[in-house]
Coordinates of C-alpha atoms in Angstrom, one line a residue:
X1 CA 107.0 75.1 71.5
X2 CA 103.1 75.6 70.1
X3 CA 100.3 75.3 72.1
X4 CA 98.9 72.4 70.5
X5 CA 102.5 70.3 71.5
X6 CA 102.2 71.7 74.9
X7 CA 98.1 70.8 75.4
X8 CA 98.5 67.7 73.7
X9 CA 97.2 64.7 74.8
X10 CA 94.6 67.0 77.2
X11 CA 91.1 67.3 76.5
X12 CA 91.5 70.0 73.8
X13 CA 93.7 73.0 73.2
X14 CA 91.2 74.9 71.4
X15 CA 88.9 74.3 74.6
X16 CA 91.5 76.1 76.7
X17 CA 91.6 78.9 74.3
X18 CA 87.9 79.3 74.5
X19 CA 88.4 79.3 78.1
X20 CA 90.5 81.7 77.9
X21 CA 88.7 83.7 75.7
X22 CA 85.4 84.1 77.5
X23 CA 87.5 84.7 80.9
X24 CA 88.9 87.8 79.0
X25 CA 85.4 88.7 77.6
X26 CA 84.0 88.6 81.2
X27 CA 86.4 90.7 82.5
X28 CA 86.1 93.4 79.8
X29 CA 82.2 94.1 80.3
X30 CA 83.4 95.2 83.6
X31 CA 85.3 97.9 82.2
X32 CA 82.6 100.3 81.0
X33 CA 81.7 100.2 84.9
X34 CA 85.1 101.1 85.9
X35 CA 85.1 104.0 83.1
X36 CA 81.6 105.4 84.6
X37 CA 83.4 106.3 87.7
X38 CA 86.2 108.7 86.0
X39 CA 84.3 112.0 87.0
X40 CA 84.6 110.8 90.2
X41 CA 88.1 109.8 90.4
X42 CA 87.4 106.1 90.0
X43 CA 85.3 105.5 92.9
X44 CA 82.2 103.1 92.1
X45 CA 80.9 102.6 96.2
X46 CA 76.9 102.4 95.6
X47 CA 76.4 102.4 92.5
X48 CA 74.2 99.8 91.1
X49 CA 75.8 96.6 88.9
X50 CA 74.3 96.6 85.2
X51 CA 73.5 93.2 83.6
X52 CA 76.9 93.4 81.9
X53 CA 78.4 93.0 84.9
X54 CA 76.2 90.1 86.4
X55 CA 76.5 88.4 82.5
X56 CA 80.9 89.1 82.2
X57 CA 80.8 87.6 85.8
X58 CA 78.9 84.1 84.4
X59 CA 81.2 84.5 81.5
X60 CA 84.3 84.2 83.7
X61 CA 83.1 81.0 86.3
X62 CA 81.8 78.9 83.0
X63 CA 85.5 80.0 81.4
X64 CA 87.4 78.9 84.3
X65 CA 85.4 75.7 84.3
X66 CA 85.9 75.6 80.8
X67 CA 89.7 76.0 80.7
X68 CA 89.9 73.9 83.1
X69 CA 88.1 70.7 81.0
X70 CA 91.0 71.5 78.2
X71 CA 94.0 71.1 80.1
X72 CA 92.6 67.7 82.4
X73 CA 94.4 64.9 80.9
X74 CA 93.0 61.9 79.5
X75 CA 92.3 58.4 81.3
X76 CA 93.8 60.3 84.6
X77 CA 93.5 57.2 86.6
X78 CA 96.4 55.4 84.6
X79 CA 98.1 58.6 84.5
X80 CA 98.3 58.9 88.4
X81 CA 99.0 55.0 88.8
X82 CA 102.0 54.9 86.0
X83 CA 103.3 58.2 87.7
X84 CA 103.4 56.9 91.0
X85 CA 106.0 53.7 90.0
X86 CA 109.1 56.5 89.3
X87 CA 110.8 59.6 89.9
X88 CA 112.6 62.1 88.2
X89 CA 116.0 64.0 89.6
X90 CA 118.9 65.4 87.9
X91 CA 122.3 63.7 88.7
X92 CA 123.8 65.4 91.9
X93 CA 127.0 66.6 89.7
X94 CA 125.5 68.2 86.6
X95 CA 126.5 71.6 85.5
X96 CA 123.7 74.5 84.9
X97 CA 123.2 74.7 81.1
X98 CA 121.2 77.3 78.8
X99 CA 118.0 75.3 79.5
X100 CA 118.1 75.5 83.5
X101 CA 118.8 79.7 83.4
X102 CA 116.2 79.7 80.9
X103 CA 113.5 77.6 83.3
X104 CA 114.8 80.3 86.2
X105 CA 114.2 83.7 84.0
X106 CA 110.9 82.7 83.2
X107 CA 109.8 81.6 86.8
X108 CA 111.2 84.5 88.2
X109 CA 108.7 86.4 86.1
X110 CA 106.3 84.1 86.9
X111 CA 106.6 84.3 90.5
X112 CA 107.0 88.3 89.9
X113 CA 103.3 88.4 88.6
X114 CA 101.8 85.6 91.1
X115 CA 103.7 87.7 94.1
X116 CA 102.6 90.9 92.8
X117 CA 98.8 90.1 93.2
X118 CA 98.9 89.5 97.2
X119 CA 101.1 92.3 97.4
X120 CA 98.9 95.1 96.0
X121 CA 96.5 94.4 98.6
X122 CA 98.3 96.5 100.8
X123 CA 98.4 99.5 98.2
X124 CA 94.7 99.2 97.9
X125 CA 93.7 99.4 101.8
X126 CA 94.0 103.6 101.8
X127 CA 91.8 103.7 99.0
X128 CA 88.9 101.2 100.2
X129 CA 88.7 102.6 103.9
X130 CA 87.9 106.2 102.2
X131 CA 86.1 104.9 99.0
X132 CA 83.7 102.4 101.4
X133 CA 83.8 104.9 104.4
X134 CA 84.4 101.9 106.8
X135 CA 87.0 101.9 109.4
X136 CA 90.7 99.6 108.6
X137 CA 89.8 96.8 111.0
X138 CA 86.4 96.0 108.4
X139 CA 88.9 96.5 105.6
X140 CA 91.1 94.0 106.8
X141 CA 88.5 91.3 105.4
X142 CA 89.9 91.7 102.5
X143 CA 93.7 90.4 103.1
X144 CA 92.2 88.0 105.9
X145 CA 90.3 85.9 103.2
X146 CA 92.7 86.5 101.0
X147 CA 94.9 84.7 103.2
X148 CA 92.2 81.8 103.5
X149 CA 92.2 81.6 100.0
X150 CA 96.0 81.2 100.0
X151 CA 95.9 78.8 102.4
X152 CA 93.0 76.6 100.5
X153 CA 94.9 77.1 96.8
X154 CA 98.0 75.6 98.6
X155 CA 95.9 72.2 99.2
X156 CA 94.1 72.1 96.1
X157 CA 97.0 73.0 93.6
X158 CA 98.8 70.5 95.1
X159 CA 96.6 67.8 94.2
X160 CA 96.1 69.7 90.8
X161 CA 99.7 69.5 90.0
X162 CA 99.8 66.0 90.3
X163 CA 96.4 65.5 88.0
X164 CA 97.4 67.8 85.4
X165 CA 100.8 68.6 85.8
X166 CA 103.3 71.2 86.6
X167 CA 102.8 73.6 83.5
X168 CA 99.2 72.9 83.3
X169 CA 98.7 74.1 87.3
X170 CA 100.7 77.1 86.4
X171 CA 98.2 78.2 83.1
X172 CA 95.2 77.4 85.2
X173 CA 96.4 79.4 87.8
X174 CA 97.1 82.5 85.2
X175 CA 93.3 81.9 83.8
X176 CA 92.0 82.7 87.3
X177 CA 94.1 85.6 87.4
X178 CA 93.2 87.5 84.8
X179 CA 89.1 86.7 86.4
X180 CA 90.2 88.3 89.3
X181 CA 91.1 91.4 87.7
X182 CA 87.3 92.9 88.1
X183 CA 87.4 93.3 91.6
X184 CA 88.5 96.7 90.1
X185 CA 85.0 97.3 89.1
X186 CA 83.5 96.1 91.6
X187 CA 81.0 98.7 94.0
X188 CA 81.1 96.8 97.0
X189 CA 83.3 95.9 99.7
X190 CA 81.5 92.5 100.2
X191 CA 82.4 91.8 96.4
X192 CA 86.5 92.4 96.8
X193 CA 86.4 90.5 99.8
X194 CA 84.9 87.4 97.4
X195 CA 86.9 88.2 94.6
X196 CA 90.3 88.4 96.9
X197 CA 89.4 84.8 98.4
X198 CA 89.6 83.6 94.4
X199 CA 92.7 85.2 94.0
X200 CA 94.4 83.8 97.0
X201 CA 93.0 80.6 96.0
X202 CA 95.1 81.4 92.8
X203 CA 97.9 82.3 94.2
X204 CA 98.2 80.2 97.1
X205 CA 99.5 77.0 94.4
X206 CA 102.4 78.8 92.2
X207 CA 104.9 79.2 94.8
X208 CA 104.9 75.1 95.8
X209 CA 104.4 74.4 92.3
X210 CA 107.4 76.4 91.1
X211 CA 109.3 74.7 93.8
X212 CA 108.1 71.4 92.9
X213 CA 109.2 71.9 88.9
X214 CA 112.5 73.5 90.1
X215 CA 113.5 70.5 92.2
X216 CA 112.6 68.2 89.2
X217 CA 115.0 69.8 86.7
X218 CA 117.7 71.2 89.0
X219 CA 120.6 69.3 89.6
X220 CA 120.9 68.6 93.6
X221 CA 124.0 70.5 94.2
X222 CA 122.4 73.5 93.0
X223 CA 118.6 73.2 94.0
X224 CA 119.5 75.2 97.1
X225 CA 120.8 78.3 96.2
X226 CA 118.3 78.6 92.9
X227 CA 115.6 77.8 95.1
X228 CA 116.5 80.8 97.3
X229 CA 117.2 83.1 94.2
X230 CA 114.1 82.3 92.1
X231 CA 112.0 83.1 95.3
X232 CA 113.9 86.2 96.9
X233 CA 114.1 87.3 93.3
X234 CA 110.2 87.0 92.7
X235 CA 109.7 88.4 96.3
X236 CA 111.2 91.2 95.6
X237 CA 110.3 91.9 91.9
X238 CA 106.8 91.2 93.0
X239 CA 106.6 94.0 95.7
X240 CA 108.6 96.3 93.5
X241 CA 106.1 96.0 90.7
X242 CA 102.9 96.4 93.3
X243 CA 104.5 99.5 94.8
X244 CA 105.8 100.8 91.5
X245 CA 102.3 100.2 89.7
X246 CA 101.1 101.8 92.7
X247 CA 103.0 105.1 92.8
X248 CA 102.9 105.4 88.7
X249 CA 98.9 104.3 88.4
X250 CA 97.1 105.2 91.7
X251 CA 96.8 109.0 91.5
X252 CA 95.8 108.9 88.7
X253 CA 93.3 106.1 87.9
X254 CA 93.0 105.3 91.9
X255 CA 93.0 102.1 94.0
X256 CA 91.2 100.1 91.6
X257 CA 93.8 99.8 88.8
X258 CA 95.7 97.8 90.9
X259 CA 93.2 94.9 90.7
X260 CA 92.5 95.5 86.9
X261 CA 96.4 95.1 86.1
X262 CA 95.2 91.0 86.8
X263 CA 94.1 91.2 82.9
X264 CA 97.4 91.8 81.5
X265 CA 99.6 90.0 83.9
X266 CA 97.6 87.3 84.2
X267 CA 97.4 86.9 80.0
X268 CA 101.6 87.3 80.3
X269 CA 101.3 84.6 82.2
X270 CA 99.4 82.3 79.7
X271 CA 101.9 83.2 77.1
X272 CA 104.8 82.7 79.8
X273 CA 103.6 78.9 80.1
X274 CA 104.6 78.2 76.3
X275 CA 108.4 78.8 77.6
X276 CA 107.9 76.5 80.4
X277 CA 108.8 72.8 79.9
X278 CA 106.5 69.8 80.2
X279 CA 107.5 68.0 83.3
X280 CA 109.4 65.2 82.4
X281 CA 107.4 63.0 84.9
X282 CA 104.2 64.0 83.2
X283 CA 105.5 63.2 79.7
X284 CA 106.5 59.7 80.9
X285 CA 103.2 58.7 82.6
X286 CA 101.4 59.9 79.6
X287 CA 103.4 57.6 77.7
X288 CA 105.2 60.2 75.5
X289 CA 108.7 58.6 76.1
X290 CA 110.6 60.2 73.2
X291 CA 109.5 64.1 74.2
X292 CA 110.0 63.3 78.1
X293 CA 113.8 62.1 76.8
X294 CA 113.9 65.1 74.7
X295 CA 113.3 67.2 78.0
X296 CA 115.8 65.0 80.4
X297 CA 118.4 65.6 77.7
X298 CA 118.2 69.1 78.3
X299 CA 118.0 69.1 81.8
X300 CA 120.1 66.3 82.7
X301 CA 117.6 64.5 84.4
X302 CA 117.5 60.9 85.0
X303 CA 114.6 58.5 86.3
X304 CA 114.5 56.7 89.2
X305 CA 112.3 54.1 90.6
X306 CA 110.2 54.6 93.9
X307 CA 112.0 52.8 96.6
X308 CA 109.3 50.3 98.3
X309 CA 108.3 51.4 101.4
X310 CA 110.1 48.4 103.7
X311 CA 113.6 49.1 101.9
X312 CA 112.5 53.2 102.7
X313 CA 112.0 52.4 105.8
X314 CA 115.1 50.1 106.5
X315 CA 117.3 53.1 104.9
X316 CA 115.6 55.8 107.3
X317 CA 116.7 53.8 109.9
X318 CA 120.4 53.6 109.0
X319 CA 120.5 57.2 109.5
X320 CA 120.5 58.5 113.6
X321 CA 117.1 60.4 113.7
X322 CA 115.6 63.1 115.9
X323 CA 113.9 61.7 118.5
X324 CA 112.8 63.0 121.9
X325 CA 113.1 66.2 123.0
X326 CA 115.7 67.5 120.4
X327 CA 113.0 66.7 117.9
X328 CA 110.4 68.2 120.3
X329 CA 112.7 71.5 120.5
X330 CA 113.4 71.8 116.6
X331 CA 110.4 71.9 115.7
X332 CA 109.5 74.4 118.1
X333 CA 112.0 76.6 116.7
X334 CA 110.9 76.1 113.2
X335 CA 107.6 76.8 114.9
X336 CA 108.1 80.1 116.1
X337 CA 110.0 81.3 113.2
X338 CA 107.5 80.4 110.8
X339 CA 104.8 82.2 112.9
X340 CA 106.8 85.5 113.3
X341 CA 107.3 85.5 109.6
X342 CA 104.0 85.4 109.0
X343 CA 103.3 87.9 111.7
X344 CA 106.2 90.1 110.2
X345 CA 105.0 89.3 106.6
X346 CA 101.2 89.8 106.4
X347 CA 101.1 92.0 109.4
X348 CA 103.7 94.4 108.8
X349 CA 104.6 94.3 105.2
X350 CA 101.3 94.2 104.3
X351 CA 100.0 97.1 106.3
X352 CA 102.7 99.5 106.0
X353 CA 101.2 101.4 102.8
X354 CA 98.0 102.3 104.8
X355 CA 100.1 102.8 107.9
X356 CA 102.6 105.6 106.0
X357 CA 99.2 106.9 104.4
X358 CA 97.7 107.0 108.2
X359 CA 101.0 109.3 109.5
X360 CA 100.7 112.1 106.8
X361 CA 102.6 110.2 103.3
X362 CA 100.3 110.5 100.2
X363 CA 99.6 107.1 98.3
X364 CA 101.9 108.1 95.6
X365 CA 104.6 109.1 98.0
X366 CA 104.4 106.2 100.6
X367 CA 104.5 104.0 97.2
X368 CA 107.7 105.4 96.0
X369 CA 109.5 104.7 99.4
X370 CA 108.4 101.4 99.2
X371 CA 109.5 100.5 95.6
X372 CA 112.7 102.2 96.8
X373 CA 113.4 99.7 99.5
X374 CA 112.7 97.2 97.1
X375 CA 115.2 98.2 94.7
X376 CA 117.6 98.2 97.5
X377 CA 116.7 95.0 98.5
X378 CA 117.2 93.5 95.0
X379 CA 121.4 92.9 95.1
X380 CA 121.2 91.6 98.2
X381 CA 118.9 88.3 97.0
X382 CA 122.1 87.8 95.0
X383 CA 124.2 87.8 98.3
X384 CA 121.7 85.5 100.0
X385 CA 121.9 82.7 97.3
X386 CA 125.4 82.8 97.9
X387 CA 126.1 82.8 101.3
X388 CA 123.3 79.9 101.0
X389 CA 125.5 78.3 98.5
X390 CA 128.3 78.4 100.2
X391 CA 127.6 77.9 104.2
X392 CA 125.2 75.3 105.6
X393 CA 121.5 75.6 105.6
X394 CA 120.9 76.6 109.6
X395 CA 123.6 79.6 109.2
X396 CA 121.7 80.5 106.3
X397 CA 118.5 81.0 107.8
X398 CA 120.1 82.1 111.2
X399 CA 121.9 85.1 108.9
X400 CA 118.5 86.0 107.2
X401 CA 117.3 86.0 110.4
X402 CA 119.6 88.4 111.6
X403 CA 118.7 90.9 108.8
X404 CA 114.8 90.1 109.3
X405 CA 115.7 92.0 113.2
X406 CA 117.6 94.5 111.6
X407 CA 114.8 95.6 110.3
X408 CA 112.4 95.3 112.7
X409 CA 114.5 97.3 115.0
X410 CA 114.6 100.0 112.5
X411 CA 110.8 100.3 111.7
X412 CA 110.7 100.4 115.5
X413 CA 113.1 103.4 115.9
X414 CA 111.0 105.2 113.4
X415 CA 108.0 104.5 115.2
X416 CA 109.6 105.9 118.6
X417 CA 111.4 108.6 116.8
X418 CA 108.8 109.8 114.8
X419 CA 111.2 110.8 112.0
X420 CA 113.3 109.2 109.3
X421 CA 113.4 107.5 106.2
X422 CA 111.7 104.0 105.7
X423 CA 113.1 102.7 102.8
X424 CA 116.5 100.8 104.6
X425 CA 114.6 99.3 106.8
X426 CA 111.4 98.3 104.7
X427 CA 114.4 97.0 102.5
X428 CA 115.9 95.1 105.4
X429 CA 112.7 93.5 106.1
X430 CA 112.0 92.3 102.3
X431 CA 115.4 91.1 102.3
X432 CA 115.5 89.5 105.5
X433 CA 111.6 87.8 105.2
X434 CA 112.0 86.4 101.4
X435 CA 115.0 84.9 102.5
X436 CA 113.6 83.2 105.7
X437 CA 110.5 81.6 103.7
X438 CA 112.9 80.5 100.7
X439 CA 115.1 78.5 103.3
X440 CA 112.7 77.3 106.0
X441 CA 110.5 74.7 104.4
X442 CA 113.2 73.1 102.9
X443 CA 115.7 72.7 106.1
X444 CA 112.2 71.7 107.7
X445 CA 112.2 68.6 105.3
X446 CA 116.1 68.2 105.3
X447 CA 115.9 68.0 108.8
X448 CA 113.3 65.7 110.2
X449 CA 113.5 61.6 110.1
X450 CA 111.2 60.4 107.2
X451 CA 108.3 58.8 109.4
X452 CA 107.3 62.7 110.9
X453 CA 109.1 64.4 107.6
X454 CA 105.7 65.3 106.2
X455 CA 103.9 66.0 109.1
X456 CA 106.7 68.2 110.7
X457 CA 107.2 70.0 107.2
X458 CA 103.5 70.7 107.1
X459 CA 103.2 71.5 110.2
X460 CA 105.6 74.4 110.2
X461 CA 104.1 75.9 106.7
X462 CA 100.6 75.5 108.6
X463 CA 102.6 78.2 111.3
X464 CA 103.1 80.6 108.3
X465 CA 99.6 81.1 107.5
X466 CA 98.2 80.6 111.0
X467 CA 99.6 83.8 112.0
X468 CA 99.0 85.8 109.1
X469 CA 95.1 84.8 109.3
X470 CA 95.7 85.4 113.6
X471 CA 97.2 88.4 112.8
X472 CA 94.7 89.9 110.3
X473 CA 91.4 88.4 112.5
X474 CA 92.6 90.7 115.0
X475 CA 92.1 93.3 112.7
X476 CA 88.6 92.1 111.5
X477 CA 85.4 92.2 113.4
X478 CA 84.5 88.8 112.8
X479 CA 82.7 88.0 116.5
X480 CA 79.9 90.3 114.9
X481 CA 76.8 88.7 114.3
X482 CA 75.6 91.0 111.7
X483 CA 76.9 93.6 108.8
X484 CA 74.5 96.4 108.7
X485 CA 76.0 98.1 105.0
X486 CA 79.3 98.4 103.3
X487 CA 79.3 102.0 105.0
X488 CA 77.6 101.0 108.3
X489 CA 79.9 101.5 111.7
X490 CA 77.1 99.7 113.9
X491 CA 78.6 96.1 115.1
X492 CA 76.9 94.2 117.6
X493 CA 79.7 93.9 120.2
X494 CA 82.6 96.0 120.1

């Protein structure tokens, strides 16, 4: 498929591609400051920003913009009215073809990159506390509004996806990706901290949205277990590829490469988009019947009108709904399951790179244990989309559960201990926390009544970022009034 068939009937594909273009050229005229540091093993604290810096950093905001103008469809008004009236699904009984594995390779890869981006932040924190001379509790500024920015890109690229569409969200998303890339050039802390809100805001959308186009093209009966595989494999191949960047890159070019690896990537995942489909529902509210039939052929996709909301209502109530205290109690559960993941996944995951650092590991060493349990944790994501597959969706999550406090219990024993190996049950707990995020939203919608379905599911992804942000606050002096200096230990208040 060309990019002019896939940006048709936007503003402009060549307006993209100058996007595009001048997002790239912004992020090169950061090199040269990156390349100034190499006598110094990459480290760029204090020194002062050059106009070419100031100028590449214009050159990225008026590219985003500017990208962002060539994918916006026209007359989106009629476009969100006509796609409101229908709804696209694949028959419950239709077999996987060529085209569905296809739409599942490349998300996986997709999700690799988008996962990979959050992930390094943890490989990076060693290097900033001794780079910035600030202690890990400032540091943790960085993840916190990264998190923030997560949590605000889920919002917003939910309403993008619905303006522009599926595909369109997921090749904006790359174009900020590749701008976020010069927080490796950047001298100050208070710079990455900006810089990491942008790419949380970028990478807060892709997960939803890749769930959102995989429910659209995937047949019902198998939407489950592909759900839980594209994730768990993305999870996973997104750590592995932070902590393997990290082990291969960081002693050599430092912490900084990490964030400069957002060029590449992020231009992979531009090209990426040309193997991703046009949503179907898209194609159809834009008028374009005969390619949207072209795309439901391959998929075996069907439309369906929007029930009204009376006859919605009347069928909600044929079913026996949670009410009461049952309700009450389930979503309590959900509650507290989503709020230890996030405390598990953002506090501990995230961490442990500066933690093995902190207890005598070098970078590159603590880096290769961690791409280790990675690598172990791969087969297993196979295992999970099976058992999901084949028992019901509570076991499912009670199993994953299960291997989530394996884990634990085995980090904890080496903490006690004092000795051992990490990498089973770092594997454990990237096994066991991909799996509970793959399957908890979804049973959290599967298992509400429809007149709380959106609240409740909501709700219990709120829970998830809650307690990362909780979790990494903690961490972060924010109560201080005032920030003397990116190498200033004075605080107001302890």
């Amino acid at each position: 498929m060309q990019l002019s068939s896939v940006l048709s009937d936007r503003r402009g594909a060549w307006i993209f591609v100058l996007g595009c273009a001048a997002v790239t050229a912004g992020v090169l005229m950061h090199i040269p400051m990156f390349m100034m540091g190499k006598s110094m093993h990459f480290m760029l604290a204090g020194m002062p920003m050059g106009w070419d810096m100031v100028a590449g950093m214009g050159l990225i905001i008026i590219g985003c913009l500017v990208a962002a103008y060539g994918l916006l469809p026209r007359d989106v008004a009629a476009h969100r009215a006509a796609s409101e009236s229908f709804e696209i699904a694949a028959p419950e009984d239709a077999h996987l073809g060529p085209a569905h594995w296809g739409l599942m390779a490349v998300l996986v890869v997709a999700l690799i990159i988008d996962i990979m981006k959050p992930a390094a932040l943890g490989f990076t924190v060693p290097g900033m506390i001794v780079e910035y001379g600030v202690p890990k509790a400032t540091v943790s500024l960085v993840p916190f509004f990264a998190l923030l920015g997560t949590v605000t890109g889920s919002v917003v690229w939910g309403i993008l996806a619905d303006i522009y569409g599926r595909k369109a969200s997921i090749l904006l998303s790359a174009v900020m990706f590749v701008g976020t890339s010069i927080c490796g050039a950047m001298p100050s802390l208070a710079w990455n901290i900006g810089m990491c809100f942008m790419m949380g805001a970028a990478a807060g959308g892709m997960l939803p949205v890749t769930y959102a186009l995989l429910a659209e093209m995937m047949p019902s009966k198998h939407r489950g277990w592909s759900l839980v595989l594209v994730g768990g494999l993305g999870a996973v191949g997104g750590y592995f590829a932070a902590s393997g960047a990290s082990a291969l890159l960081q002693p050599i070019f430092g912490w900084r490469i990490l964030w400069l690896l957002n060029l590449p990537t992020g231009l992979l995942l531009v090209v990426l988009g040309v193997f991703i489909p046009e949503s179907a529902k898209f194609l159809l509210a834009r008028g374009r019947r005969a390619e949207a039939a072209a795309v439901m052929a391959r998929f075996g996709s069907t439309v369906k009108k929007v029930v009204a909301p009376k006859a919605a209502e009347s069928a909600a109530k044929a079913h026996v709904p949670l009410t009461g205290a049952k309700l009450i109690g389930k979503l309590a559960a959900l509650s507290i399951a989503a709020i230890a993941w996030g405390l598990i996944n953002f506090g501990l995951l995230l961490w442990l790179p500066a933690d093995l650092v902190s207890k005598g590991y070098s970078v590159a060493v603590s880096s290769k244990l961690l791409a280790a349990s990675a690598l172990i944790a791969f087969p297993t994501v196979f295992v999970c989309a099976f058992i999901y597959s084949r028992w019901s969706t509570k076991w499912s999550l009670v199993t994953v559960i299960g291997i989530t406090l394996l884990g634990l219990v085995g980090v904890m024993w080496l903490e006690l201990s004092g000795s051992g190996s990490p990498v089973l049950p770092v594997a454990l707990l990237i096994v066991g926390s991909n799996g509970i995020i793959a399957i908890l939203l979804p049973y959290t919608a599967e298992s509400f009544p429809l007149r709380v379905r959106g609240r409740a599911t909501g709700w219990v992804a709120a829970c998830t970022k809650g307690a990362a942000c909780s979790r990494n606050c903690c961490r972060s002096p924010l109560w201080c009034r005032r920030w003397a200096g990116p190498r200033s230990r004075s605080w107001c208040r302890p």
